[in-house]
Coordinates of C-alpha atoms and ligand atoms in Angstrom, one line a residue:
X1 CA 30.3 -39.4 -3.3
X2 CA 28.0 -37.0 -1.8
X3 CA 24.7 -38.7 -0.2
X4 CA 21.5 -37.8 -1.9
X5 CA 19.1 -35.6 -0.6
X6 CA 17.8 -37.3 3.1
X7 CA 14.8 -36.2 4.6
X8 CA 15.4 -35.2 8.4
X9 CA 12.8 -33.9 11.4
X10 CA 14.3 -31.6 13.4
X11 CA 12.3 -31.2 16.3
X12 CA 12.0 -27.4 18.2
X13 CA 12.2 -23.9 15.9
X14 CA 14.4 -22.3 19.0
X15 CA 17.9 -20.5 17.5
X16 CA 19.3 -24.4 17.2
X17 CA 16.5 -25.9 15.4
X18 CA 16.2 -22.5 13.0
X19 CA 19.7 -22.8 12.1
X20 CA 20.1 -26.3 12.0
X21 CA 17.1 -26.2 9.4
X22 CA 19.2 -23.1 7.5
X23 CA 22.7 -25.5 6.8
X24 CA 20.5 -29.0 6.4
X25 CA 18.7 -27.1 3.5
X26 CA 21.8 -25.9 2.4
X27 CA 23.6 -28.9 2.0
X28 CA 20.4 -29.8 0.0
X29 CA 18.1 -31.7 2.6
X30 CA 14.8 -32.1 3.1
X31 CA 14.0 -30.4 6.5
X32 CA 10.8 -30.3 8.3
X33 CA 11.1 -28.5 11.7
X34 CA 8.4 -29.4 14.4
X35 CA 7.5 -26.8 16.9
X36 CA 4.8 -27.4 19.6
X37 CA 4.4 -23.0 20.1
X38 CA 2.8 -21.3 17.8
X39 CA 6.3 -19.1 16.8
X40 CA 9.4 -19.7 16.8
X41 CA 12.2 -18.9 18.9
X42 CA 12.2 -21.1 21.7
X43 CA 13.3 -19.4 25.0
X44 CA 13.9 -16.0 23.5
X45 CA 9.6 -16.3 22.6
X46 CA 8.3 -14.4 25.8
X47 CA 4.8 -14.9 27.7
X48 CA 3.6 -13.5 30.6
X49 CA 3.0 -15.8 33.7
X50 CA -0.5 -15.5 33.1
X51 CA -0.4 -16.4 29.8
X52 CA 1.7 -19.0 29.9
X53 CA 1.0 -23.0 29.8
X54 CA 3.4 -25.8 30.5
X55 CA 3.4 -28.2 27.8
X56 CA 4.1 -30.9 29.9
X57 CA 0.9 -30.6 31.9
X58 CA -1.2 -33.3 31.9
X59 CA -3.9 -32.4 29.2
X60 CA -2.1 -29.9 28.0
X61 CA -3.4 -28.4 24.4
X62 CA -1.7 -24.9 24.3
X63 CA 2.2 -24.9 23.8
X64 CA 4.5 -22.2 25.5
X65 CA 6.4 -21.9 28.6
X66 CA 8.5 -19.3 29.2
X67 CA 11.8 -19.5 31.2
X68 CA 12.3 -16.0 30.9
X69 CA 11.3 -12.5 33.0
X70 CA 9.4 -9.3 31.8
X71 CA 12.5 -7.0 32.5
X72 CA 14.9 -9.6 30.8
X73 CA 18.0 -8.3 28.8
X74 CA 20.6 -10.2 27.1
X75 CA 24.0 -11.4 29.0
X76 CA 25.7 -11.7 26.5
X77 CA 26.9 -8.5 24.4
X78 CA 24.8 -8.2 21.2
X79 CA 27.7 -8.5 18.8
X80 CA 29.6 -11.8 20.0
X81 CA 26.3 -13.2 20.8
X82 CA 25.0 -13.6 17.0
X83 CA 25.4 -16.1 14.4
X84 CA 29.1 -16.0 12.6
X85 CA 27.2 -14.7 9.7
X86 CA 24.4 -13.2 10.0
X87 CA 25.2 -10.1 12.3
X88 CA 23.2 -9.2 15.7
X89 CA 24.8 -5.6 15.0
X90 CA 23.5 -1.8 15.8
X91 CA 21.9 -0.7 19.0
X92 CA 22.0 -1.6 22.8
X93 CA 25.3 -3.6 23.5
X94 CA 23.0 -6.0 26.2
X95 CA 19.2 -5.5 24.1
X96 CA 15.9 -6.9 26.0
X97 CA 14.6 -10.4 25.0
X98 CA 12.2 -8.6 22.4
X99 CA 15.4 -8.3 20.4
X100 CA 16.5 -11.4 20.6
X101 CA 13.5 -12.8 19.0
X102 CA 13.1 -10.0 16.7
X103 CA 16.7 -11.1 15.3
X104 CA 15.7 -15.0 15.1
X105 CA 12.8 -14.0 13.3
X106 CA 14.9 -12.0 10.7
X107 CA 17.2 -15.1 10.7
X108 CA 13.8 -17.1 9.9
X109 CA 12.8 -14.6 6.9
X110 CA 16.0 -14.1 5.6
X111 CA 16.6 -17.5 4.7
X112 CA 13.1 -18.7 4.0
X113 CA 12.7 -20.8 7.1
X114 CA 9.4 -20.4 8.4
X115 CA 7.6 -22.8 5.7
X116 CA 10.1 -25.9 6.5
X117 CA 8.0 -25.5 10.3
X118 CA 5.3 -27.0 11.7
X119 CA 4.0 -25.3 14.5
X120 CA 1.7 -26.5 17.3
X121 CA 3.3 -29.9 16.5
X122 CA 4.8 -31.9 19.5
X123 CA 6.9 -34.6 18.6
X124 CA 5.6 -36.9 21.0
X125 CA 7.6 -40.4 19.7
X126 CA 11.1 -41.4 17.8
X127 CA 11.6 -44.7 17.0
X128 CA 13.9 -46.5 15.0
X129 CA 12.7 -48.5 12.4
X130 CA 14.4 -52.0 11.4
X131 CA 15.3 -50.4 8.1
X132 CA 17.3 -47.7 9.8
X133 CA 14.6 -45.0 9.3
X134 CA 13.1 -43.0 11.9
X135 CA 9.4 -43.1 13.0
X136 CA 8.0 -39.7 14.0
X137 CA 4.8 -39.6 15.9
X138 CA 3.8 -36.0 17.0
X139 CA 0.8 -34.5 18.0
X140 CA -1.4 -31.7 16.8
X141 CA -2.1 -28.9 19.6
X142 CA -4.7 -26.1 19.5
X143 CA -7.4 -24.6 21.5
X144 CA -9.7 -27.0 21.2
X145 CA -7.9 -30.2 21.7
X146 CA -5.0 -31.8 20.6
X147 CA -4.7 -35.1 17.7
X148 CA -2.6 -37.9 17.8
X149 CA -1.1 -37.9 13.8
X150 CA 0.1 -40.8 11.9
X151 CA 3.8 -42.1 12.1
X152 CA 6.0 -40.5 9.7
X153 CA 9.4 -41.4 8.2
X154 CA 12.9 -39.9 8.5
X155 CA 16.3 -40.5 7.0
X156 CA 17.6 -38.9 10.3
X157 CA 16.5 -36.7 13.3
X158 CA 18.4 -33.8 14.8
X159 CA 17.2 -33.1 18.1
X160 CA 17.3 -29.0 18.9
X161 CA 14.8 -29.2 22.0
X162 CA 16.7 -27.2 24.4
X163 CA 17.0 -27.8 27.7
X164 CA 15.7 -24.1 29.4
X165 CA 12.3 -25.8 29.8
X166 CA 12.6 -28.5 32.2
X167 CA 13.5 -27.0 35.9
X168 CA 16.3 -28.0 37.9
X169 CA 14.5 -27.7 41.5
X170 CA 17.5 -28.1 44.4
X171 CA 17.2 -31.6 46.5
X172 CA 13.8 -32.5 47.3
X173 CA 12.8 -33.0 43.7
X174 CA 16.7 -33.4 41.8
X175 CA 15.3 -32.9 37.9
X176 CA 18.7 -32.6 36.4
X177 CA 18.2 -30.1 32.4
X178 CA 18.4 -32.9 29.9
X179 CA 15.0 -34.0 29.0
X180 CA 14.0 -36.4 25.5
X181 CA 10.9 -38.1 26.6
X182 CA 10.0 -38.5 23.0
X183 CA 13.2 -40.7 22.7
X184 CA 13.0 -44.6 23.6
X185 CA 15.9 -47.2 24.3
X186 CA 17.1 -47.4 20.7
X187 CA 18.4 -43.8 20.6
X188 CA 21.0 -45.8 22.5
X189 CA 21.5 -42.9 24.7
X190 CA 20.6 -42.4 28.4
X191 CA 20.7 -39.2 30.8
X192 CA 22.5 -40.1 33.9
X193 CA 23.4 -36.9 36.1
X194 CA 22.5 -34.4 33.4
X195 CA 25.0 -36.5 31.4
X196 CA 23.9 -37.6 27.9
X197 CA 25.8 -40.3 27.4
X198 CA 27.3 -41.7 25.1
X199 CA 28.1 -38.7 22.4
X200 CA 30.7 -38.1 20.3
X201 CA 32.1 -34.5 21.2
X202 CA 28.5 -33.8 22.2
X203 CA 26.4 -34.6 19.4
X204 CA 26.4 -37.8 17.6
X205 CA 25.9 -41.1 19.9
X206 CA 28.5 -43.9 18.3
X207 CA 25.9 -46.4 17.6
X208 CA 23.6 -44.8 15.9
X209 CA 25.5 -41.5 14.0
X210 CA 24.9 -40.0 12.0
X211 CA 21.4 -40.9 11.8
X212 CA 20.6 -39.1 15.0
X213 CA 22.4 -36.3 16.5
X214 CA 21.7 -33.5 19.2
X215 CA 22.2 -29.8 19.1
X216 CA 22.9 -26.8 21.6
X217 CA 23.6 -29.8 24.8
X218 CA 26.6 -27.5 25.8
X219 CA 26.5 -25.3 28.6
X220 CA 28.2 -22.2 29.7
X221 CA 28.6 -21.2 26.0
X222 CA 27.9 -18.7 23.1
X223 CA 25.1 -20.4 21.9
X224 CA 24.5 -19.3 18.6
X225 CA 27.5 -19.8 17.1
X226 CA 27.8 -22.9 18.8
X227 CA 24.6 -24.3 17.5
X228 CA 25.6 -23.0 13.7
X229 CA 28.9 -25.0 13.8
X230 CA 27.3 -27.9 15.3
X231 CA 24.6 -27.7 12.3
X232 CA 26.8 -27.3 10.2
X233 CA 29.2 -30.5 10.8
X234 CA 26.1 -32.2 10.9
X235 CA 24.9 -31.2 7.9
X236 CA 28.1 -32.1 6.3
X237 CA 28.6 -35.5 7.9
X238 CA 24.9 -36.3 6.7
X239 CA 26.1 -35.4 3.2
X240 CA 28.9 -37.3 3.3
X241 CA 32.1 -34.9 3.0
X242 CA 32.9 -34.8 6.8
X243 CA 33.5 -38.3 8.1
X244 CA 33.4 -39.5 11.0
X245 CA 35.7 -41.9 13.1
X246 CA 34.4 -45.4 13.5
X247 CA 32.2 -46.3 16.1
X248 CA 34.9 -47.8 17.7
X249 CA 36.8 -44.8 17.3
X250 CA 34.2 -42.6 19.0
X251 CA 33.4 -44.7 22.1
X252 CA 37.2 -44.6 22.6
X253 CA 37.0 -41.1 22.2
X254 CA 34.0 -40.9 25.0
X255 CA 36.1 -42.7 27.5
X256 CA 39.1 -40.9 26.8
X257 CA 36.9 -37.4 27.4
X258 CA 35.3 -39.1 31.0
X259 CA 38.4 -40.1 32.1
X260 CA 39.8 -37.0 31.7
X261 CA 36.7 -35.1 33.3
X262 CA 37.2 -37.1 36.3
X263 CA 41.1 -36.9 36.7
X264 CA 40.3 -33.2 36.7
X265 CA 37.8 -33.5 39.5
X266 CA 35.1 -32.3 37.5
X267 CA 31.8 -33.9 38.1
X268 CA 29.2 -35.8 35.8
X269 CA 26.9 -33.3 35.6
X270 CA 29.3 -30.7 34.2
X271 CA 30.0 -33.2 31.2
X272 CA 28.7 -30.6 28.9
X273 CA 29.5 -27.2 30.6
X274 CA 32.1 -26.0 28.3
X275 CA 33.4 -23.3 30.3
X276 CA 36.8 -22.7 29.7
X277 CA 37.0 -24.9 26.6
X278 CA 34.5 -23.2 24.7
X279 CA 36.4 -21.9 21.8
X280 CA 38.7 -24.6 21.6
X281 CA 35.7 -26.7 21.2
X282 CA 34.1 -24.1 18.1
X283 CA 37.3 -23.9 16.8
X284 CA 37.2 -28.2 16.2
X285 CA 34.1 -28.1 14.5
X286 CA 35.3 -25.3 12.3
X287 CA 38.2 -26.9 11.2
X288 CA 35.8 -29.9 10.5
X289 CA 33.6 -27.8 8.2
X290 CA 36.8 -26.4 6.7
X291 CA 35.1 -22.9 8.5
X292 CA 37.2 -20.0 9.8
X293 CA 38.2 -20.6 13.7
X294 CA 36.0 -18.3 16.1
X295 CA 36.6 -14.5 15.2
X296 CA 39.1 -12.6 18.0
X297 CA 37.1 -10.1 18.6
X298 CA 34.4 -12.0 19.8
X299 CA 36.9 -14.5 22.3
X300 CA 38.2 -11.2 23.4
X301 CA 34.7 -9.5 24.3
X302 CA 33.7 -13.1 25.8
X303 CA 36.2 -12.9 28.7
X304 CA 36.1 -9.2 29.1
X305 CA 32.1 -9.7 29.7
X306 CA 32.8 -12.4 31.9
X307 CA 35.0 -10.6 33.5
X308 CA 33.1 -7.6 34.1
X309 CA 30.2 -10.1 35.1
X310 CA 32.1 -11.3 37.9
X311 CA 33.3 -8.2 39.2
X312 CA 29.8 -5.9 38.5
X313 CA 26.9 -8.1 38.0
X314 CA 24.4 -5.4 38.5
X315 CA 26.0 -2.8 36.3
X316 CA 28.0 -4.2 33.8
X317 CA 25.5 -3.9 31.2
X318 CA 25.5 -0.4 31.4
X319 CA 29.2 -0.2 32.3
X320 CA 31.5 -1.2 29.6
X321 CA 33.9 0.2 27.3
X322 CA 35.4 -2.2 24.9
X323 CA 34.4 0.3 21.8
X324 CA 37.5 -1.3 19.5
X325 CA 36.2 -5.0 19.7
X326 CA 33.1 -3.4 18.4
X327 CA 34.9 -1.6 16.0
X328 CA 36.9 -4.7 14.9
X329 CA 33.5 -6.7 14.7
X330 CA 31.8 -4.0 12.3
X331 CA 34.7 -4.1 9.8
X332 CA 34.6 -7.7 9.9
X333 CA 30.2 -8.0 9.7
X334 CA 30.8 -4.8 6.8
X335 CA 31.0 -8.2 4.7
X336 CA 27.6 -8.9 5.6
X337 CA 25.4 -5.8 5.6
Ligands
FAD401 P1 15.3 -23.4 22.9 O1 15.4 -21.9 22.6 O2 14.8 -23.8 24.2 O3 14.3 -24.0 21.8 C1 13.8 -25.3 21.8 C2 12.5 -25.4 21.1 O4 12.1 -26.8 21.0 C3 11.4 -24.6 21.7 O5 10.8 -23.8 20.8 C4 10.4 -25.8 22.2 O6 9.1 -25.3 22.1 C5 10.7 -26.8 21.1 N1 10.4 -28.2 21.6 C6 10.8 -28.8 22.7 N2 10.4 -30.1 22.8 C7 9.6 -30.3 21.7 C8 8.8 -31.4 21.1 N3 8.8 -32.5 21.8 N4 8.2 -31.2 20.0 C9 8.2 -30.0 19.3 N5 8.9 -28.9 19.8 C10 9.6 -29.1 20.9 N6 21.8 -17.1 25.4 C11 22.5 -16.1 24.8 O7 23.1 -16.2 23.8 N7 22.5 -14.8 25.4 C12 21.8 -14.6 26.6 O8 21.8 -13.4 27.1 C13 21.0 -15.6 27.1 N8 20.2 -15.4 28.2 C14 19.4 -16.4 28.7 C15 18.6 -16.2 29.8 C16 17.7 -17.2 30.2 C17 16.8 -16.9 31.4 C18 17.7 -18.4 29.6 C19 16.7 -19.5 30.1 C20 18.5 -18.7 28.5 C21 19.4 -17.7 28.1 N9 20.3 -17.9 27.0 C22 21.0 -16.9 26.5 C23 20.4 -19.3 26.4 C24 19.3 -19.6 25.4 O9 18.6 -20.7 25.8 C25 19.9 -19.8 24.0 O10 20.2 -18.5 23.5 C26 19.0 -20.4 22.9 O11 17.7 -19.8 23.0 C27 19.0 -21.9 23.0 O12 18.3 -22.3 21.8 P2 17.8 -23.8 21.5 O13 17.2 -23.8 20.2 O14 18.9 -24.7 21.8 O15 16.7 -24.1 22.6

């Protein structure tokens, strides 16, 4: 039996919260997105140094820092960058960060996001409630001040904060990119290394799935289509048509995924770089969701750009010339238009 409808808090509006919200609706839920900026978009919402403010501040009543620069243009070509179904299609291969955000916008006002978000809303404490509910504490930020409101209650929280925000400054201070300070000791999870451990293939932890669960951890990754499967297998597990392995099951499954890490040398702070296991990773949650595996053309323009990366980093932006996986992605996106 399907579950009935659950009412979740995501927290952050960036391309992983906005989607997530998208496929949690879909599936029927009750979203309510929490933003602490004033728009949303997360890192792809630009401010100048001047205007910026860091949110973790002490004090702090205005909302935004920006990891990004004036001059900033995607690294990523446009097409295999975008969301599986909702195309990132016509103009510049490699756009500017204005782009970027114009398209999560669109995203946003195609599907009737916007009103599920709360903006200038910190989520400031998550705790788990006896009944198996979720307390949400979050603060109201503005010019003149911010305010403390009242606990609320969730069925379940998915956690979309990103982790562009917090700086990874070499040696003297080690800050490692994995930051929940709104999370206490019984989300059962704990960041060791830049390791949040322990989760299930990178999103649910064992002990307390599906009732929490984390989007966009991975690194070295398409994001957007890796947030949008991710959303969606949680979406469906919080429905009830994709189940998951017992908790037993997925500790196992932990271990077995450390022990391999470390037989291959890899260290604990690459737990969630994805690098060369990428699609093979997208292509699992897929075949969870009972979604098509990650398009060819877009595995194929991956590992040229990477390619081209390595061997041109200033120019290949403006030096490229795979014109049929382009091709190939407009016939496929013609779907779509
Ligand atoms: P974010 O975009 O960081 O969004 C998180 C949101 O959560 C933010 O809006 C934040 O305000 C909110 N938030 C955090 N904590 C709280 C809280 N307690 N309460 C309420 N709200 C909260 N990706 C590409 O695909 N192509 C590229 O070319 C590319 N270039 C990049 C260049 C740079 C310099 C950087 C930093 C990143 C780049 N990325 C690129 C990766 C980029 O981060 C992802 O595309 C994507 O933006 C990640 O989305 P997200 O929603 O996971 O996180």
């Amino acid at each position: 039996m399907p579950s009935p409808p659950l009412r979740l808090a995501i927290v952050g509006a960036g391309a992983a919260g906005l989607v997530a919200s998208h496929e949690l609706r879909r599936e029927g839920h009750t979203p309510v997105v929490f933003e602490r900026a004033v728009a949303v978009g997360g890192t792809w919402l630009y401010m100048p140094p001047a205007m910026s403010f860091d949110p973790r501040a002490v004090g702090a009543t205005v909302t935004h820092y920006s990891s990004l620069y004036a001059s900033l243009r995607t690294n990523l070509p446009r097409e295999a960058m975008g969301f599986l179904d909702f195309p990132f299609a016509a103009g510049a291969a490699f756009p500017g960060h204005e782009e970027a955000l114009r398209y999560l916008e669109a995203f946003a006002r195609q599907f009737d996001l916007l009103r599920l978000v709360r903006f200038q809303t910190e989520v400031v404490r998550v705790r788990r409630w006896s009944d198996g509910r979720w307390a949400v504490t979050s603060r109201k930020l503005g010019e003149k001040g911010s305010s403390v409101g009242k606990e609320k209650f969730y069925d379940a929280i998915v956690v979309c904060n990103g982790h562009y925000t917090e700086p990874r400054i070499a040696a003297i201070l080690a800050n490692y990119l994995y930051d929940f300070p709104f999370l206490g000791d019984d989300s059962t999870i704990t960041v060791d290394d830049n390791r949040v451990d322990p989760l299930y293939k990178h999103v649910f932890p064992p002990e307390v799935a599906a009732q929490l669960s984390f989007i966009g951890l991975p690194l070295k990754a398409i994001p957007f289509p890796l947030v949008e499967l991710q959303s969606k297998w949680v979406a469906g597990v919080l429905s009830g048509w994709i189940k998951l392995p017992s908790k037993d099951e997925m500790m196992e499954d932990v271990k077995a995924f450390y022990s391999k890490l470390q037989a291959c040398g890899w260290p604990k702070r690459y737990t969630h770089n994805l690098s060369k296991c990428q699609f093979e990773y997208d292509d699992w949650l897929a075949e969870q969701c009972g979604h098509p595996p990650i398009e060819e053309w877009r595995k194929q323009m991956f590992t040229i750009n990477l390619k081209n990366k390595t061997a041109r980093p200033e120019s290949f932006r403006d030096e490229w010339d795979d014109y049929h996986l382009v091709a190939e992605e407009n016939e496929d996106f013609n779907k779509f238009l």
